[in-house]
Coordinates of C-alpha atoms (C1' of nucleotides) in Angstrom, one line a residue:
Chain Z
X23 CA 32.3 -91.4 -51.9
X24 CA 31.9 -87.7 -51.0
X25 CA 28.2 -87.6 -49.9
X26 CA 28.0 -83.9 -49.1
X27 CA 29.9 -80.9 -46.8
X28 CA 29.9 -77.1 -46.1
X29 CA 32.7 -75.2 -44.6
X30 CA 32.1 -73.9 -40.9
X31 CA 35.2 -71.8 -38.8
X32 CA 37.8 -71.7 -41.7
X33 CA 37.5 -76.2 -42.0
X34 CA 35.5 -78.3 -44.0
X35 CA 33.0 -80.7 -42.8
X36 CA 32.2 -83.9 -44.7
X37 CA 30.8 -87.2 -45.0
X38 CA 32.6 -89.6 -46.6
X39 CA 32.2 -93.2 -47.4
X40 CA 34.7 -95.9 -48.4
X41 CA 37.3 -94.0 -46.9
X42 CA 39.9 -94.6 -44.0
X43 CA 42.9 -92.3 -43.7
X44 CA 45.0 -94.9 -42.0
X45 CA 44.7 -97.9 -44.9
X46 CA 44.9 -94.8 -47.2
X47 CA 48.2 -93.2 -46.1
X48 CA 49.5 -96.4 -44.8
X49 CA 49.3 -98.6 -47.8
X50 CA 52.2 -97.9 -49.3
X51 CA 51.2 -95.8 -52.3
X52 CA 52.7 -92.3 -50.9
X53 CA 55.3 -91.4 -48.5
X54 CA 54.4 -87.7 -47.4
X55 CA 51.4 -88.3 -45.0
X56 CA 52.3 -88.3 -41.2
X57 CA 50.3 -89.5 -38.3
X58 CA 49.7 -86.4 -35.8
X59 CA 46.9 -87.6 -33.5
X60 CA 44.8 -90.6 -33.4
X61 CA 42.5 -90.4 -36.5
X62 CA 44.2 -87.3 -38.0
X63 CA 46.7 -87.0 -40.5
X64 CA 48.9 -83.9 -41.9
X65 CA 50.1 -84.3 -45.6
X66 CA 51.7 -81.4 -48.1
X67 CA 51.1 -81.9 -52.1
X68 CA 52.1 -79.7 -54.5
X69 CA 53.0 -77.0 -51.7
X70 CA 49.4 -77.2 -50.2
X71 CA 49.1 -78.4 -46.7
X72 CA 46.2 -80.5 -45.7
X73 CA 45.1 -81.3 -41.9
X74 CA 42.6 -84.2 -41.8
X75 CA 40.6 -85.8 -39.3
X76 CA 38.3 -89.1 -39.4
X77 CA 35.5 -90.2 -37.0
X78 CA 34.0 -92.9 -38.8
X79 CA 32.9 -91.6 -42.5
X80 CA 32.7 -88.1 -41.0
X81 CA 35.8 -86.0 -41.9
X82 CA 36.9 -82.9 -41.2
X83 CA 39.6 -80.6 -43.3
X84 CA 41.8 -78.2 -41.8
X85 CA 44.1 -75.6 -43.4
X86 CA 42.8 -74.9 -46.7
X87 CA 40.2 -73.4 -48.2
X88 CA 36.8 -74.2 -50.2
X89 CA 38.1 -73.1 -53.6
X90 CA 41.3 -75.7 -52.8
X91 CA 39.6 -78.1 -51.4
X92 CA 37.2 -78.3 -54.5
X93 CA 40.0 -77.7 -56.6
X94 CA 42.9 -79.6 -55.9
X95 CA 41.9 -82.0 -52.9
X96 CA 38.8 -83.3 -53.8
X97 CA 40.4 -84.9 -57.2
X98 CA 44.0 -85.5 -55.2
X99 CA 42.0 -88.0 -52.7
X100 CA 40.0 -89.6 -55.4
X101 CA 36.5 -88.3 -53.5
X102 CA 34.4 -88.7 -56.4
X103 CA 34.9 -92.0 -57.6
X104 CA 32.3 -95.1 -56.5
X105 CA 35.2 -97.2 -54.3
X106 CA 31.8 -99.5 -53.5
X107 CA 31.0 -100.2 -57.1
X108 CA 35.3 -101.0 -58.2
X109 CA 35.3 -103.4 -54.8
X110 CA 31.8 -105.0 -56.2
X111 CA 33.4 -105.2 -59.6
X112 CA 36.6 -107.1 -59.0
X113 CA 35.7 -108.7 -55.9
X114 CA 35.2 -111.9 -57.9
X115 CA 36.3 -114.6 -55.8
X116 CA 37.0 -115.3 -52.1
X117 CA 40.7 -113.8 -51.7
X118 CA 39.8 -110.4 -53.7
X119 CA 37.1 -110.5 -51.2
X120 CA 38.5 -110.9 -48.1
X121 CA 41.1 -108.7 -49.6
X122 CA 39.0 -105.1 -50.8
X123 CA 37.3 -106.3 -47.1
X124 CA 40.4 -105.8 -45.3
X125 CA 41.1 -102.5 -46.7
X126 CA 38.4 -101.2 -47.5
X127 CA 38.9 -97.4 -47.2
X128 CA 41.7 -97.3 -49.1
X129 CA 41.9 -94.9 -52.3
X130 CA 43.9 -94.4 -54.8
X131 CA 45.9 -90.7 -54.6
X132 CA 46.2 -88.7 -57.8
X133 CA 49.6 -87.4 -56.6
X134 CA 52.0 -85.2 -58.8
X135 CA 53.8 -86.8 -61.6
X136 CA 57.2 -85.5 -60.5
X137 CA 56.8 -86.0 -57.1
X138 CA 55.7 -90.0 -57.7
X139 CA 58.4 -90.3 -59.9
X140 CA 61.3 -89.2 -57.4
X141 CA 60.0 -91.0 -54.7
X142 CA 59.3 -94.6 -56.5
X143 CA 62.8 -94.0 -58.1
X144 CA 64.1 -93.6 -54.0
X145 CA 61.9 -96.9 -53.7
X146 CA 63.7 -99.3 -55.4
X147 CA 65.6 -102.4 -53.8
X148 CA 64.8 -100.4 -50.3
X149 CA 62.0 -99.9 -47.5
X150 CA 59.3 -97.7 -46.9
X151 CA 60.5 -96.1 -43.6
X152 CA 63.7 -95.8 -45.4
X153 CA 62.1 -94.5 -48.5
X154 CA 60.0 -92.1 -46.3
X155 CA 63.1 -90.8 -44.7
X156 CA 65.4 -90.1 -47.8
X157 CA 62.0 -88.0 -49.6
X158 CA 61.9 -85.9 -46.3
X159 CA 65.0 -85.5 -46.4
X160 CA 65.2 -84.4 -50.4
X161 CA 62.3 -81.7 -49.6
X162 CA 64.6 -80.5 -46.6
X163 CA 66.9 -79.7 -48.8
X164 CA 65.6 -78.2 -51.8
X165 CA 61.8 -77.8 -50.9
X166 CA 60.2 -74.5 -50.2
X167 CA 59.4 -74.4 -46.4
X168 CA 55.5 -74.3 -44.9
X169 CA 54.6 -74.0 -41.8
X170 CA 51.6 -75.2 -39.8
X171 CA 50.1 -74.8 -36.5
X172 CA 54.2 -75.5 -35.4
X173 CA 54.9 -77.9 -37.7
X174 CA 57.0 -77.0 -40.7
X175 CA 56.8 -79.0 -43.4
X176 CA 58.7 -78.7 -46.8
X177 CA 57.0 -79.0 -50.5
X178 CA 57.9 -81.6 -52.8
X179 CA 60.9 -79.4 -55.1
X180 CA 60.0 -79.1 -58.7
X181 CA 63.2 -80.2 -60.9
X182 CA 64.4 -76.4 -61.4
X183 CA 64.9 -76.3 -57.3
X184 CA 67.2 -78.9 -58.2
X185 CA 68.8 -79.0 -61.2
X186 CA 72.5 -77.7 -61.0
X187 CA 72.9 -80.2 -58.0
X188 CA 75.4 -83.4 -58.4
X189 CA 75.7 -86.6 -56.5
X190 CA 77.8 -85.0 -54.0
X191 CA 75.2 -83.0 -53.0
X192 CA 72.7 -85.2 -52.3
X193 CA 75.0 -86.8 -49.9
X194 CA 73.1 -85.6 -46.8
X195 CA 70.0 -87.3 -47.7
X196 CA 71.5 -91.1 -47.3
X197 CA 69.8 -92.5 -50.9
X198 CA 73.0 -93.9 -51.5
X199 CA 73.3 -94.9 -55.6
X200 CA 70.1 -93.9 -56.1
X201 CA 71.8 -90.2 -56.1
X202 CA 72.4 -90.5 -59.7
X203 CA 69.1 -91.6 -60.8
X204 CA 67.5 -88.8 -59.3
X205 CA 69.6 -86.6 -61.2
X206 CA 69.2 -88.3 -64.4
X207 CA 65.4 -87.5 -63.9
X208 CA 65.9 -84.0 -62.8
X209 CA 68.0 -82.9 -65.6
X210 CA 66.0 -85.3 -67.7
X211 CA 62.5 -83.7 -66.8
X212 CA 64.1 -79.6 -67.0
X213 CA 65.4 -79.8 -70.0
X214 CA 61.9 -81.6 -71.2
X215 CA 63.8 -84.6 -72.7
X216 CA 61.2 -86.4 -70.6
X217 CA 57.5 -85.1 -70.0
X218 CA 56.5 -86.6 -66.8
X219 CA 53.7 -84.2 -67.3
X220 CA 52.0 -85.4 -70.3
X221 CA 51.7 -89.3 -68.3
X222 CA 47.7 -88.8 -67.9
X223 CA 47.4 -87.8 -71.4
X224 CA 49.6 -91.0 -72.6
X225 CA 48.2 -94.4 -73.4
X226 CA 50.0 -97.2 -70.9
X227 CA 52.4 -98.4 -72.6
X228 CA 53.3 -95.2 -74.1
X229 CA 53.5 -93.4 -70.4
X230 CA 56.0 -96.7 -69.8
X231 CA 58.5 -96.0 -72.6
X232 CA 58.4 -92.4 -71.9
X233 CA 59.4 -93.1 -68.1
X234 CA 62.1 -95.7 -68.5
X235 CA 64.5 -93.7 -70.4
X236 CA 65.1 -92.0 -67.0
X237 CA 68.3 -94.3 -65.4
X238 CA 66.7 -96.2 -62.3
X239 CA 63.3 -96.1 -64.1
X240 CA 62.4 -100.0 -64.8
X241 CA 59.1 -101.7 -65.6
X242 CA 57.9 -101.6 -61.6
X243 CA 58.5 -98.0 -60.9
X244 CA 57.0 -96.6 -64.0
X245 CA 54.2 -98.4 -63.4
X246 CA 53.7 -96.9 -59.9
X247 CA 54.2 -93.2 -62.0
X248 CA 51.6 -94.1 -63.8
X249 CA 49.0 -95.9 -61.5
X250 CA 49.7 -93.0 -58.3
X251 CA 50.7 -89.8 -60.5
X252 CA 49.4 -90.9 -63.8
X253 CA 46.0 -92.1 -63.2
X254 CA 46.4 -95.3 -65.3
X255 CA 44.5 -97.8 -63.0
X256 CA 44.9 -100.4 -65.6
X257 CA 48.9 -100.4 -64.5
X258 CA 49.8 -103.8 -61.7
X259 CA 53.1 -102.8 -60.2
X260 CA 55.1 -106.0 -59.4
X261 CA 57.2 -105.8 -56.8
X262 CA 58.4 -108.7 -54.2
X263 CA 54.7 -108.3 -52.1
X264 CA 52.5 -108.1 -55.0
X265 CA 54.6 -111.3 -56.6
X266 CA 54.7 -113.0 -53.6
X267 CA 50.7 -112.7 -53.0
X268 CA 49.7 -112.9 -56.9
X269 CA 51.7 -116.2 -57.2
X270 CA 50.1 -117.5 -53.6
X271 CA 46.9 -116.8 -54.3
X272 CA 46.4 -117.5 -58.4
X273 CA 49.0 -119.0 -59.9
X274 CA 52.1 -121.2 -58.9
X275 CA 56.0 -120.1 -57.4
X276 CA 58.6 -118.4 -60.0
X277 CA 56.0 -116.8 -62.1
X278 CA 57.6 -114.3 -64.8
X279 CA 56.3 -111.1 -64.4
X280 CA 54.7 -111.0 -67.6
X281 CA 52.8 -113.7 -66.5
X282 CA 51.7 -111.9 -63.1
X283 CA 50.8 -108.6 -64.8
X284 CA 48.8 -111.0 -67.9
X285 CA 46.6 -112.6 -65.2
X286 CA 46.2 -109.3 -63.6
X287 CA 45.1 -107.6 -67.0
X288 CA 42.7 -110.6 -67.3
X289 CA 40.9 -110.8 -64.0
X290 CA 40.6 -107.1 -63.2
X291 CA 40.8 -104.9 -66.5
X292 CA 41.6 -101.4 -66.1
X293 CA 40.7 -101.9 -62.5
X294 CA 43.9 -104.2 -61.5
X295 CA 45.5 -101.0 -60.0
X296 CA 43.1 -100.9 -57.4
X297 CA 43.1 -104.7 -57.2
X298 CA 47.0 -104.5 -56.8
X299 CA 46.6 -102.2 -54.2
X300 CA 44.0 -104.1 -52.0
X301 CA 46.7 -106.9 -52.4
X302 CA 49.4 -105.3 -51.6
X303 CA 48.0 -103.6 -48.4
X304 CA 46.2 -107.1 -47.9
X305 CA 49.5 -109.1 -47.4
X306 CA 51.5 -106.8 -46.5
X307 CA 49.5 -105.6 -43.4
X308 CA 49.2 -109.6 -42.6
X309 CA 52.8 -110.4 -43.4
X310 CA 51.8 -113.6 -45.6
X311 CA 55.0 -115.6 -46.5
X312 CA 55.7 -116.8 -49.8
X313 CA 52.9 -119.5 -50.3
X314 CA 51.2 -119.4 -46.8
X315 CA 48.1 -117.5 -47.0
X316 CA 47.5 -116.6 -42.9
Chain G
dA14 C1' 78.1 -111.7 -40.2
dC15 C1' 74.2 -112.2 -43.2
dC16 C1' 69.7 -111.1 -45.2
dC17 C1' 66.2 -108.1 -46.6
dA18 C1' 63.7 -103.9 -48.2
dG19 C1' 57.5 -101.7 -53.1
dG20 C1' 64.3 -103.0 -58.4
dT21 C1' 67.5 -101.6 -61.8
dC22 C1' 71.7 -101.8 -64.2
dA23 C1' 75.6 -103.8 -66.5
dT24 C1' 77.2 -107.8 -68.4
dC25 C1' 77.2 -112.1 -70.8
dA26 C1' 75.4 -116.0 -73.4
Chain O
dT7 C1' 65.4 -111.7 -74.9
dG8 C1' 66.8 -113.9 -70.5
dA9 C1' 69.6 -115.1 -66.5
dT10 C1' 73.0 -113.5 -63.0
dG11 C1' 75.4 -110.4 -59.5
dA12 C1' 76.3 -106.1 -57.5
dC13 C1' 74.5 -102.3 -55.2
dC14 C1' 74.0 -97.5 -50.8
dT15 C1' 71.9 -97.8 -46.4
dG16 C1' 69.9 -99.2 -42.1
dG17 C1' 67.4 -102.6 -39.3
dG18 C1' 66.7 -107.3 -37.6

DNA sequence: ACCCAGGTCATCA
DNA sequence: TGATGACCTGGG
């Protein structure tokens, strides 16, 4: 966790432990966070851009401010929660072992509720460079522009940047049927038929109703709303990795999901988010094939 | 050509 | 409720 920093020349110096930008960005939980140097990463989140740079648990912050940083990073990259004491906690036999050992810097982004939303909508039936592509290409679009030591980067747009649009104009930005659904939301969410912004203050199961009457919004993506933009950790996305690995490593092939998320719910609590993330990144990262555990 | 990718929808029993 | 196909798009 965040040990201590002070700001020196306009960026912030820290040390950090249980932290590794790479297993962080890279595990699959957001899509905005680029590689621009070995060890340094450049992200945008709700319109504030963030340069970041890792030697070891020292970390330095680039391009914002102290009142930001303490404001709106600090909580964004989860910097104050005890990753040690959640990996101690569910790390109750060998493969959640091996598992929170394997990535064990990663954290758990509070991203925006909108923004996790659209892009776990874009997710479905589809692939993460693909996913990170069609996002990009929605905040090209309609985003409001920033730019950065040469880079320009685009903000995530709110639903009033836009609502008006159809299908048709989405066309540009290759998400194919998924065109629709992100309409749905957007008109969905500006005319507050749908409070995406009330998740964090909505019990689980509440937060999932609320999210699935938005068309492409089934049981998997509103669980990643919840567990990335809502801060409900006790949420265990199943999608074909996390069912692939759950099934491999506790229980047998074919497993309902209801089944997957009940064993979840039973072994890790209101921690299985971050044990479904160690897994995810965990077999993912290793490729493990249905059943073989490499 | 076929299958897959951080699934969901419509349809049918 | 639960099972079955179809589905934009791009890469292997």
């Amino acid at each position: 966790m965040l040990k201590d920093y002070y700001v020196l020349d306009r960026e912030i110096h820290a040390k950090i432990t249980e932290f590794d930008l790479a297993q962080t960005f890279e595990c699959g939980q957001c899509f905005r966070w680029n590689k621009i140097y070995d060890n340094g990463y450049l992200g945008i989140s709700s319109g504030k851009v963030l340069e970041i740079e890792q030697k070891q648990d020292r970390f330095v912050f680039r391009g914002t401010d102290r009142a930001t940083f303490e404001g709106y990073w600090i909580d964004y990259l989860d910097l104050k929660r005890d990753y040690g004491k959640i990996i101690e906690k569910i790390s109750t036999e060998m493969h959640m072992i091996r598992a929170t050992e394997y990535g064990n810097g990663i954290r758990i982004l509070l991203q925006d509720e909108w923004e996790a939303l659209v892009s776990f909508i874009i997710s479905s039936n589809n692939n993460i460079k693909r996913i990170k592509k069609i996002v990009e290409g929605l905040c090209k679009l309609y985003g409001k522009p920033a730019d950065y030591k040469n880079n320009m980067l685009f903000a995530f747009p709110d639903p009033k940047d836009i609502y008006g649009a159809g299908c048709e104009d989405l066309g540009d930005i290759k998400c194919g049927y998924r065109a629709g659904y992100i309409i749905d939301a957007v008109e969905k969410v500006h005319l507050e038929e749908v409070d995406v912004y009330s998740i964090r203050n909505m019990k689980y199961e509440e937060g999932i109703k609320e999210l699935m009457r938005i068309k492409g919004v089934g049981p998997k993506v509103a669980d990643c709303v919840l567990l990335y933009g809502g801060a409900k950790y006790e949420s265990y996305p199943v999608d074909v990795w996390v069912k692939r690995v759950t099934e491999a490593l506790y229980l047998k092939k074919d497993s309902k999901p209801a089944d997957i998320k009940d064993l979840a719910r039973n072994m890790w609590g209101d921690l299985a988010g971050f044990a479904q993330q160690y897994l995810f990144y965990y077999a993912r990262e290793n490729k493990l094939e249905t059943g073989v555990d490499k």
